[in-house]
Coordinates of C-alpha atoms in Angstrom, one line a residue:
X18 CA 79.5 85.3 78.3
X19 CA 76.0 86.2 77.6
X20 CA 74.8 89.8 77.1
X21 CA 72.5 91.6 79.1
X22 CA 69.4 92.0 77.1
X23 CA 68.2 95.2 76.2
X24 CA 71.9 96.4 76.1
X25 CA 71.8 97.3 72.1
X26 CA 72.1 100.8 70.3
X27 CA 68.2 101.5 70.6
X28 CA 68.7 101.1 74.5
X29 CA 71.0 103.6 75.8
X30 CA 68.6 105.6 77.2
X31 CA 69.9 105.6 81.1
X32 CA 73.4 106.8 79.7
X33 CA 71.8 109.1 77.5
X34 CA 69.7 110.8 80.4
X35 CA 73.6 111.3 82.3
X36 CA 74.8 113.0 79.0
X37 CA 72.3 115.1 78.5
X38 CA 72.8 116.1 82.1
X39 CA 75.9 116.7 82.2
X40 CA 75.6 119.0 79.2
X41 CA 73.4 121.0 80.5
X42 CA 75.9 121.6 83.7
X43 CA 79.0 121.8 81.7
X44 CA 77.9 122.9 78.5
X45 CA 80.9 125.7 78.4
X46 CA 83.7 123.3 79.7
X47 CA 82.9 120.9 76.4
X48 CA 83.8 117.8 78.8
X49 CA 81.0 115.5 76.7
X50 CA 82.3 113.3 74.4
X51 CA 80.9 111.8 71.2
X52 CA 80.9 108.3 71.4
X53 CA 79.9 105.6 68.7
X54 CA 77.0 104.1 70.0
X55 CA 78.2 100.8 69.3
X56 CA 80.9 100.9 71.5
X57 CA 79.2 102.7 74.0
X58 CA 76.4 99.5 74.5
X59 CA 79.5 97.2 73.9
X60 CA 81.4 99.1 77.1
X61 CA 78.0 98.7 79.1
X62 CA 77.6 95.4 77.8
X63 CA 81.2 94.2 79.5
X64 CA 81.2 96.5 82.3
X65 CA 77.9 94.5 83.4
X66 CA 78.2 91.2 82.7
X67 CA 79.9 90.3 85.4
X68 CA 77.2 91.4 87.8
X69 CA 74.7 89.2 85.9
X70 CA 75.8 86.0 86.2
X71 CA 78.2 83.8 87.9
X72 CA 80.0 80.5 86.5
X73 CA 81.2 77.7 88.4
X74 CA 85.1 79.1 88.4
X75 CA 83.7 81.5 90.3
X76 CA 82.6 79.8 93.2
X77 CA 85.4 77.3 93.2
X78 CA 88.0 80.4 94.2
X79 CA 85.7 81.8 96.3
X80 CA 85.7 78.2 97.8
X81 CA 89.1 78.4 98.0
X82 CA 89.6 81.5 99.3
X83 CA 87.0 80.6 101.9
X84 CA 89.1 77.6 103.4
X85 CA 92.5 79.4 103.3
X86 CA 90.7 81.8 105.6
X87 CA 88.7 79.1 107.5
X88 CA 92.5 78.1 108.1
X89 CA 94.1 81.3 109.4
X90 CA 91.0 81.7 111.8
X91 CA 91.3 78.5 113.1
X92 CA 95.3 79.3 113.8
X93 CA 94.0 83.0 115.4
X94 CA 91.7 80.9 117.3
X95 CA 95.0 78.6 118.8
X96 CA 96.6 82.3 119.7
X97 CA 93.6 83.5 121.9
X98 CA 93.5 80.5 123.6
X99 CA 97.1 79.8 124.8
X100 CA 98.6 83.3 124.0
X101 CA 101.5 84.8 122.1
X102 CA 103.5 82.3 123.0
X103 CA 102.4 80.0 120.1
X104 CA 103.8 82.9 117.9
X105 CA 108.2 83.8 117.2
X106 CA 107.7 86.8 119.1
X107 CA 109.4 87.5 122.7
X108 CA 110.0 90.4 124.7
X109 CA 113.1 91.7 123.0
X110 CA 111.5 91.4 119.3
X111 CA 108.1 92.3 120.5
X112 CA 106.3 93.4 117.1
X113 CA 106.6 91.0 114.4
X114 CA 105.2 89.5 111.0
X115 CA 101.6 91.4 112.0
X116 CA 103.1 94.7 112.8
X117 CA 104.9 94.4 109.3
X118 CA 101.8 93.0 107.5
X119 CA 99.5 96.0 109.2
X120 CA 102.3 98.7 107.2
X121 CA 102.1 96.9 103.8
X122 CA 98.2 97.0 104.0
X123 CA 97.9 100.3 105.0
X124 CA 100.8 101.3 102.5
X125 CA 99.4 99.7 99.4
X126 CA 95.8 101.5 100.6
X127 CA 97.6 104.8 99.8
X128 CA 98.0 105.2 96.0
X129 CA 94.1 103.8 95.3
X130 CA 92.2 106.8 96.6
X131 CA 95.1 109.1 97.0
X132 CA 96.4 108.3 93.6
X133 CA 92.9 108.2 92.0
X134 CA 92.0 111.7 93.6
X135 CA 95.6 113.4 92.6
X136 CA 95.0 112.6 89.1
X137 CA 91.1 113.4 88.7
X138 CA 92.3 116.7 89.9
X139 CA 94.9 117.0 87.8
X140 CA 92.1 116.3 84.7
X141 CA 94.0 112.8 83.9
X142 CA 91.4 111.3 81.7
X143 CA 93.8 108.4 80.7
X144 CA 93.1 107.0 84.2
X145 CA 89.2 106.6 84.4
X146 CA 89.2 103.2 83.2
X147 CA 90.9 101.7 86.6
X148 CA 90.1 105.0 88.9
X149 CA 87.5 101.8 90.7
X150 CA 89.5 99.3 91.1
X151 CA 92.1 101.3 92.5
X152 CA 89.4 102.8 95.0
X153 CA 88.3 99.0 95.9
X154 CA 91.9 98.2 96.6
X155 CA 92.3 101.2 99.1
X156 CA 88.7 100.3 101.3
X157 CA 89.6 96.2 101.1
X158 CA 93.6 97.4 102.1
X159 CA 92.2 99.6 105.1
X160 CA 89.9 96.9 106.3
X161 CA 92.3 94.1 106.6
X162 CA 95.4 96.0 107.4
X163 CA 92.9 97.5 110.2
X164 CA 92.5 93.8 111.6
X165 CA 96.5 93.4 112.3
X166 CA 96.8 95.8 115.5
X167 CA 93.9 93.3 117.2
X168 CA 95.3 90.6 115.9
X169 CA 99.1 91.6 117.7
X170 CA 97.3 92.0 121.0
X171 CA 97.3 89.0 123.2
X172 CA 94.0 90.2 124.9
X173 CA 92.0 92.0 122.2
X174 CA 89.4 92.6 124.4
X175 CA 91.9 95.4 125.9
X176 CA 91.2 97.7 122.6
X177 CA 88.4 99.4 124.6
X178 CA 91.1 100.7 127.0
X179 CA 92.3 102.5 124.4
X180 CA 89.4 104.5 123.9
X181 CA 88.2 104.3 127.6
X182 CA 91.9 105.6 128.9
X183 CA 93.5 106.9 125.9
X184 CA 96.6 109.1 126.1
X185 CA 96.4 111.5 122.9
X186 CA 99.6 112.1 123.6
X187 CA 100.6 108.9 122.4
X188 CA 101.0 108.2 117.8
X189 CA 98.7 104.7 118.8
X190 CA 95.9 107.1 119.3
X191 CA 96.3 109.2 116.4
X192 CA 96.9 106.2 114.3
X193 CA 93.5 105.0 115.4
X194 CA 91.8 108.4 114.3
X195 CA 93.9 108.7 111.1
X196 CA 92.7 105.3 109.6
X197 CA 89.3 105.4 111.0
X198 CA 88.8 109.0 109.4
X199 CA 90.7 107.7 106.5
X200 CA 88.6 104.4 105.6
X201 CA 85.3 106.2 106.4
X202 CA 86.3 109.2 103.5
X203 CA 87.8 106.4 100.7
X204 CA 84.5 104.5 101.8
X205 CA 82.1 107.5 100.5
X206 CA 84.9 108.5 97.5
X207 CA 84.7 105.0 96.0
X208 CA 80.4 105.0 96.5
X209 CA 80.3 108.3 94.6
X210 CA 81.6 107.6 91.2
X211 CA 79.3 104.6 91.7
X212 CA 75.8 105.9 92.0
X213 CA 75.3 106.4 88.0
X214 CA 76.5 103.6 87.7
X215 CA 74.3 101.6 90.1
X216 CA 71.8 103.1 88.2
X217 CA 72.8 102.0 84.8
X218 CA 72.9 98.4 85.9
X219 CA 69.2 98.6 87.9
X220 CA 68.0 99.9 84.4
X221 CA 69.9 97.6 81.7
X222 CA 70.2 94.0 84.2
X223 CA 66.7 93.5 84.5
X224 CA 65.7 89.4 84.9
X225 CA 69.5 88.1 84.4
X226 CA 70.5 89.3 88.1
X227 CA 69.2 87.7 90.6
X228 CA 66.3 89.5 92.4
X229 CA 68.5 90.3 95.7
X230 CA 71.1 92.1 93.5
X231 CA 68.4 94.0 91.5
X232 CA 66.5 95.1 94.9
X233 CA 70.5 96.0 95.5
X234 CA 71.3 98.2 92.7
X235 CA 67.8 99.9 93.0
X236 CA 68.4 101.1 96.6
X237 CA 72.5 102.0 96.0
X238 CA 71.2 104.2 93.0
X239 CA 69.1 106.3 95.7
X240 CA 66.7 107.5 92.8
X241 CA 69.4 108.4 90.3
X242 CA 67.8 110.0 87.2
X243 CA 70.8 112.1 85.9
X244 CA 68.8 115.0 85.9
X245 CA 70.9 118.0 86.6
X246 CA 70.4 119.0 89.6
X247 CA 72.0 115.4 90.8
X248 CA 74.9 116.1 87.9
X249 CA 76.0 119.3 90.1
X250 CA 75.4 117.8 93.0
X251 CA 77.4 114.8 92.3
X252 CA 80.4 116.5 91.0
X253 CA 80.2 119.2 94.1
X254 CA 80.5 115.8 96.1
X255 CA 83.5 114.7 94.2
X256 CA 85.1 117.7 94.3
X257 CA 85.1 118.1 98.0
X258 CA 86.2 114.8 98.6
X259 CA 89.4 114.7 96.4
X260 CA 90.4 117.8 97.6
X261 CA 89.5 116.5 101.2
X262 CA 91.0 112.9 100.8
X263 CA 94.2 114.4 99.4
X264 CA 95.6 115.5 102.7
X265 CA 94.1 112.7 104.9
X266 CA 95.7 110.2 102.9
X267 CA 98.8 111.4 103.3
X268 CA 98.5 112.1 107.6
X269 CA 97.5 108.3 107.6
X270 CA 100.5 106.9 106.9
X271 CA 102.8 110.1 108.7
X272 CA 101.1 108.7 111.6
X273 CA 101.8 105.1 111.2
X274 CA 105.7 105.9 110.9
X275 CA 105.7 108.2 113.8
X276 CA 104.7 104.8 115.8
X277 CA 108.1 103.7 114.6
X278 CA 110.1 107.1 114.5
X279 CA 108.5 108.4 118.0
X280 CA 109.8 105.3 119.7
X281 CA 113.4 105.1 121.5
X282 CA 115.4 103.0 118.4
X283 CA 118.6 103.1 116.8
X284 CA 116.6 102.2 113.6
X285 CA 114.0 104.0 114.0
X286 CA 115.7 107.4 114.9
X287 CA 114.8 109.6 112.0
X288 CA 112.5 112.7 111.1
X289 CA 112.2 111.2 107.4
X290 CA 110.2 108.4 108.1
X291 CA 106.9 110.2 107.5
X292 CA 107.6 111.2 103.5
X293 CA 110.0 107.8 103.5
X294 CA 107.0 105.8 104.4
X295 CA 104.3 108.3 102.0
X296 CA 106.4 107.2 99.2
X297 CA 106.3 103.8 100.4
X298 CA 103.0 103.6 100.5
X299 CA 102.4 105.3 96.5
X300 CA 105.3 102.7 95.3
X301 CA 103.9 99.4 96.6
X302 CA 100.4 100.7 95.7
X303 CA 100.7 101.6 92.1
X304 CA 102.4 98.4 92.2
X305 CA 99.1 96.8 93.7
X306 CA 96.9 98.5 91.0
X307 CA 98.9 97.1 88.2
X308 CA 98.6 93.6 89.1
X309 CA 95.2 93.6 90.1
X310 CA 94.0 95.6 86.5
X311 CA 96.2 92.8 84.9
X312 CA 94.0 90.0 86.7
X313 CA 90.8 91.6 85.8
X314 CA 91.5 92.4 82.6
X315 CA 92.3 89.1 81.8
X316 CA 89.5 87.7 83.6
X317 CA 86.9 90.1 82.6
X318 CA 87.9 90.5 79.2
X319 CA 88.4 94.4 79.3
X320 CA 91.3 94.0 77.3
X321 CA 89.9 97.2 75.1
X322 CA 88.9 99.4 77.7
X323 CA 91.7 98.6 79.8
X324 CA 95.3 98.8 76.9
X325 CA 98.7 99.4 76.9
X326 CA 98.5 102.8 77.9
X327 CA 97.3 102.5 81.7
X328 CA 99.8 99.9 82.1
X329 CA 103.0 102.3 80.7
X330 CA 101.4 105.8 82.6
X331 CA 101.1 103.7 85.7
X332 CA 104.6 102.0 85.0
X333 CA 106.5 105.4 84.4
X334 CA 105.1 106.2 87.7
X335 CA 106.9 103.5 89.7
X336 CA 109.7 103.9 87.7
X337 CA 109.9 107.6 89.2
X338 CA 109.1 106.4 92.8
X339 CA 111.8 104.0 92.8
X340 CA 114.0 106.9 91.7
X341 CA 112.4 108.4 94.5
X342 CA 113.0 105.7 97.0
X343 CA 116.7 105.5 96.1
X344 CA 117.1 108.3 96.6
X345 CA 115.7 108.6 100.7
X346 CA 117.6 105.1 101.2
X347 CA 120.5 106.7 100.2
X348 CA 119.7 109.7 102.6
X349 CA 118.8 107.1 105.1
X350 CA 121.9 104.9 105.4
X351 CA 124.3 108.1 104.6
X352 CA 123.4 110.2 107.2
X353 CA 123.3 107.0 109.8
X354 CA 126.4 105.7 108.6
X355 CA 128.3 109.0 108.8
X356 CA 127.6 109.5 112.1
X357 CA 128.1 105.8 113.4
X358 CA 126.0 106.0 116.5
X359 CA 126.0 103.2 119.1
X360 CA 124.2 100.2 117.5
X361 CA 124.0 101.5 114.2
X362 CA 127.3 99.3 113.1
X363 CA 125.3 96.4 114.3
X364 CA 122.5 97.1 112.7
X365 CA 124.2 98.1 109.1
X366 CA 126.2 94.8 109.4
X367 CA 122.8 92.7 110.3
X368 CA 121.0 94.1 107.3
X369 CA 123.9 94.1 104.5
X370 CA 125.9 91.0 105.3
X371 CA 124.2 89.5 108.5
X372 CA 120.9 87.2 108.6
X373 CA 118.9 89.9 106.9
X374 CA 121.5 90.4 103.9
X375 CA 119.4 88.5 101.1
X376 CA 116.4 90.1 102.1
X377 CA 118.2 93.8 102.1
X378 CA 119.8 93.2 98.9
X379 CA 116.7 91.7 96.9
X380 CA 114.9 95.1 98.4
X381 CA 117.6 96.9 97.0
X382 CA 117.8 95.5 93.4
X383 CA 114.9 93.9 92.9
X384 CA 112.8 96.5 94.3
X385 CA 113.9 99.7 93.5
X386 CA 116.7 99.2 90.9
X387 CA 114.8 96.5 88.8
X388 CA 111.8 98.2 87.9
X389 CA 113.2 101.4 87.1
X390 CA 115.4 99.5 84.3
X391 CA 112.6 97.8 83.2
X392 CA 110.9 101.1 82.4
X393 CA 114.0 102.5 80.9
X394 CA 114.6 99.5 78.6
X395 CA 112.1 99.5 74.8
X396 CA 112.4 95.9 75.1
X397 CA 111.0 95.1 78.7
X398 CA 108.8 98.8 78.5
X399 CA 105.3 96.1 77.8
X400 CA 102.1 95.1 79.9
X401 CA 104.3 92.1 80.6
X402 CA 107.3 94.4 82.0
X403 CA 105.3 96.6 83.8
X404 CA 103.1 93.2 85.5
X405 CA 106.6 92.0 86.2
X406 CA 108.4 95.2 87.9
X407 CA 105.0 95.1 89.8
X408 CA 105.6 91.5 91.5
X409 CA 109.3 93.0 92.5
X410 CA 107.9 96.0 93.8
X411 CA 105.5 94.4 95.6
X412 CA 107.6 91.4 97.0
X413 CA 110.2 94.0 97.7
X414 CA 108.2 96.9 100.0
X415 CA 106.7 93.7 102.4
X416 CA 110.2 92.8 102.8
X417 CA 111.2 96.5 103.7
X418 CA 108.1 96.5 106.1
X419 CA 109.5 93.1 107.6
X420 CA 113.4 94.5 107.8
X421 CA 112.1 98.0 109.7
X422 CA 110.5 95.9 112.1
X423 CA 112.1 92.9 113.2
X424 CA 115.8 94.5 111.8
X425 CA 114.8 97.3 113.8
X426 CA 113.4 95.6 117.5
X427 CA 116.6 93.1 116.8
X428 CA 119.3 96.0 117.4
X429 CA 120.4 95.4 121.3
X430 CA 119.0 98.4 123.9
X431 CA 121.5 96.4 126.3
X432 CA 124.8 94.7 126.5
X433 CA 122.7 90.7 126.0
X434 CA 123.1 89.2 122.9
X435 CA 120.8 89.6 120.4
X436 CA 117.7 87.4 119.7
X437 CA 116.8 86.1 116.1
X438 CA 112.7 85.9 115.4
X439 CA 110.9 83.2 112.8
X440 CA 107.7 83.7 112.5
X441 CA 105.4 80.2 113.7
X442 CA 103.2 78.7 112.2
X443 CA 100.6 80.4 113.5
X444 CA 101.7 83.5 112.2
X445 CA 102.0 82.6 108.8
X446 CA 98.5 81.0 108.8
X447 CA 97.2 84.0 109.7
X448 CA 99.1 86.0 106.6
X449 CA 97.9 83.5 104.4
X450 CA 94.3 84.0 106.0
X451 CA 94.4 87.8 105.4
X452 CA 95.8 88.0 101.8
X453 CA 92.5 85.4 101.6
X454 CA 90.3 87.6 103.1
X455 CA 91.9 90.7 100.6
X456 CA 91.3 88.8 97.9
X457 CA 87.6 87.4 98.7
X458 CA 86.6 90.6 99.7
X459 CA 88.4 91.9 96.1
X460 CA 86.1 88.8 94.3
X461 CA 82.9 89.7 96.0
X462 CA 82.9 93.9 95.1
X463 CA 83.8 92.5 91.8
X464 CA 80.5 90.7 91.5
X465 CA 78.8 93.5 92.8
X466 CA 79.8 96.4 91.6
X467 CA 81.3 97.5 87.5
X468 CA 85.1 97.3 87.9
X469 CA 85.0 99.8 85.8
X470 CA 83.7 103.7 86.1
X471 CA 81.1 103.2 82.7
X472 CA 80.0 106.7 82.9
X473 CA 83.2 108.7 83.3
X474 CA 84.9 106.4 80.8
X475 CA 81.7 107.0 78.5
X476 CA 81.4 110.9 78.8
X477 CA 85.3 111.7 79.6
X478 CA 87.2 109.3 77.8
X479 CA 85.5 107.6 74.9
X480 CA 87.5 104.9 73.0
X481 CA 91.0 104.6 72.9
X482 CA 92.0 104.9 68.7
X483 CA 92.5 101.6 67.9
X484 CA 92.4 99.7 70.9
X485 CA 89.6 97.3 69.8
X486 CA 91.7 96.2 66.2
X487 CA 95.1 96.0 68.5
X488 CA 92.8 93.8 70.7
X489 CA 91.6 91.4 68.4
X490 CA 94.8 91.0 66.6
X491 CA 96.2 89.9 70.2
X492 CA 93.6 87.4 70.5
X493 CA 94.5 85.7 67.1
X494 CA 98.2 86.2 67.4
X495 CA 98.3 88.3 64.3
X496 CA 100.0 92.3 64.6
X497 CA 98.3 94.8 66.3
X498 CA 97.5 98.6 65.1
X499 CA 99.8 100.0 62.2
X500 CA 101.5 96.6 62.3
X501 CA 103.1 96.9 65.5
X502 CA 103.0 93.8 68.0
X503 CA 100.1 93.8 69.7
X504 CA 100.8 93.8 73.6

């Protein structure tokens, strides 16, 4: 890929102005690092390329993407005009594959911003290099998650009663405020981090972006300079929101399981869903980080900026939050199964040797018992592993989002027979259309903003020892550093 002229040792002026800022507001804390200069132009020289120019690939996937959406739209377009009816859902299993769908979006939104501002907090430095794309994947989860409640309403029109005649004694209305207030906050956290970085790419693109997308980075920047003034300011900002996204974060998804554990079901009657579903939502998420650094990584070549050591931090991580959803399953079903209420024996029977029993069980092993081994074994402990235990995790928390709901809504409130719910065609179209749009919308802030946070990893990070020789022996298929496999 062709480098963005002007991007050699004697250019680094932008970069330098942010250093020189930031040691005059931190001069005491000793936060700015020394880089080689070198690898400071090659990091800028990566981290931009991809806004410069775009190849034909490209536009075939976004092609793609673009008619696998066209698809689900036209199948939404089938639902407003002759009704729910064209869906699996009835009035006894009322909520189906959307309802599920909206919970895994919103879940895997959690651990992006949430997770990103719990470890800048905690001074995590090993992190920086995928703190952005795990703050894209929260603001792309929230926005199509978001689309699902419309989408379950026969007459979407009706939202506005919502707000018109609103109970706010009612979770739906709280839910509503939660992710609003939610997607507005991880909206301003991820443009933050970004505006020296807008910068850099206004001063080092020049003629190899198009004119729109330098007219684009000029206005983002809003007259970035790194003097110090905008240093303080910048990190006052930050500051404020982690400490402020923290707690909203978590309410979101408390909120969404009270829909569940406020409502009048054998399957829904607990007061753990709130931290069951929190630690949901950081499990599937990390889970959504992983694969989507692997993807770019690969793609974008950021192989040295991006190593073995995100993917093992991130993958010790789940491996403690499937410990940690065990261990509230194990809560879950023992306190229910002790007491044997009416309709629990149904629904215990349903779920572990009924219709739903292969689901249950690969949510079970695959989900929380595999990745956790994967972590534990030396072997399987690799980027590989850890991509791996991340498809499981990830395959296995929709599934739990599908067995709460339509497990759930199947248990009989009446002496009738139960109903069983597929979901149609047009359901699934639409699925297909909204993992499209998460992944288009992914694509595009890929092409318009650096995947990667240059200026944190630049003045908080620096170079990993050894990263770049354990990369290039993994490109030639020779051994990494100190003769160890490159991985």
């Amino acid at each position: 890929m062709a480098e963005a002229p002007g991007a050699g040792d004697d250019d680094v002026d932008a970069l330098d102005t942010l250093r020189l800022g930031r040691a005059e507001a931190a001069a005491d804390a000793h936060e700015i690092l020394a880089v080689p200069p070198e690898w400071r132009a090659r990091l800028e020289r990566r981290g931009l390329a991809p806004l410069a120019g775009t190849g034909w690939r490209y536009y075939a996937w976004i092609g793609a993407l673009l008619a696998v959406l066209g698809w689900g739209i036209f199948a939404y377009t089938r639902q407003l005009d002759e009704g729910l009816i064209v869906t699996g859902m009835r009035d006894r299993i009322s909520w189906g594959l959307y309802i599920a769908s909206f919970v895994f979006f919103i879940g895997i939104s959690h651990a992006g911003t949430l997770l990103s501002a719990i470890l800048r907090v905690t001074r995590a430095r090993w992190q920086l290099s995928v703190t952005r794309m795990a703050e894209f994947i929260t603001v792309v989860a929230l926005m199509v998650g978001a689309l699902f409640p419309f989408i379950d309403m026969g007459r979407p029109d009706r939202i506005l009663n919502i707000l018109e005649y609103g109970r706010w004694q009612s979770p739906l209305m709280w839910d509503i405020l939660a992710i609003t207030t939610y997607l507005t906050g991880s909206t301003l956290y991820l443009y933050l981090p970004l505006i020296p970085d807008f910068a850099l790419a206004r001063d080092r693109l020049g003629p190899t972006a198009p004119r729109w997308k330098r007219a684009f980075f000029r206005a983002a920047a809003v007259g970035w300079n790194g003097s110090a003034a905008q240093r303080r300011a910048l990190e006052r900002a930050m500051t404020v929101m982690m400490l402020v996204i923290i707690p909203v974060a978590v309410s979101v998804h408390t909120v969404v399981s009270w829909i569940f554990a406020m409502t009048l079901r054998v399957a829904f009657n607990t007061s753990i869903f709130g931290a069951f579903f929190v630690a949901g939502a950081i499990y599937s998420g990390i889970a959504a980080i992983v694969l989507l650094m692997a993807v770019l990584r690969k793609l974008l070549r950021l192989e040295e900026y991006i190593t073995r050591t995100q993917f093992l931090y991130l993958g010790y991580m789940m491996a403690a939050f499937s410990l940690i959803m065990t261990y509230f399953n194990v809560s879950e079903y023992a306190v229910h199964g002790y007491k044997m209420e009416a309709g629990v024996p149904f629904h215990f029977e349903q779920l572990m040797v009924g219709p739903f029993a292969a689901l249950f069980w690969f949510y079970i092993f695959g989900g929380l018992g595999a990745p956790a081994i994967i972590m534990l074994v030396r072997r399987t402990r690799t980027i590989a592993g850890v991509v791996c235990a991340a498809v499981f995790v990830l395959l296995a928390m929709w599934i739990e989002r599908y067995l709460i709901v339509v497990a759930g809504l199947r248990v009989p409130l009446e002496p009738y027979a139960p109903r069983d719910y597929f979901p149609s065609w047009v359901e699934l179209s639409i699925l297909a259309g909204a993992f499209a749009l998460f992944a288009l919308l992914i694509s595009v802030f890929a092409k318009l903003f650096p995947v990667i946070s240059i200026w944190e990893v630049v003045e908080h990070r620096g170079p990993e020892p050894g990263a770049r020789a354990e990369n290039e022996g993994s490109r030639r298929g020779r051994p990494g550093v100190a003769g160890r496999p490159a991985r």
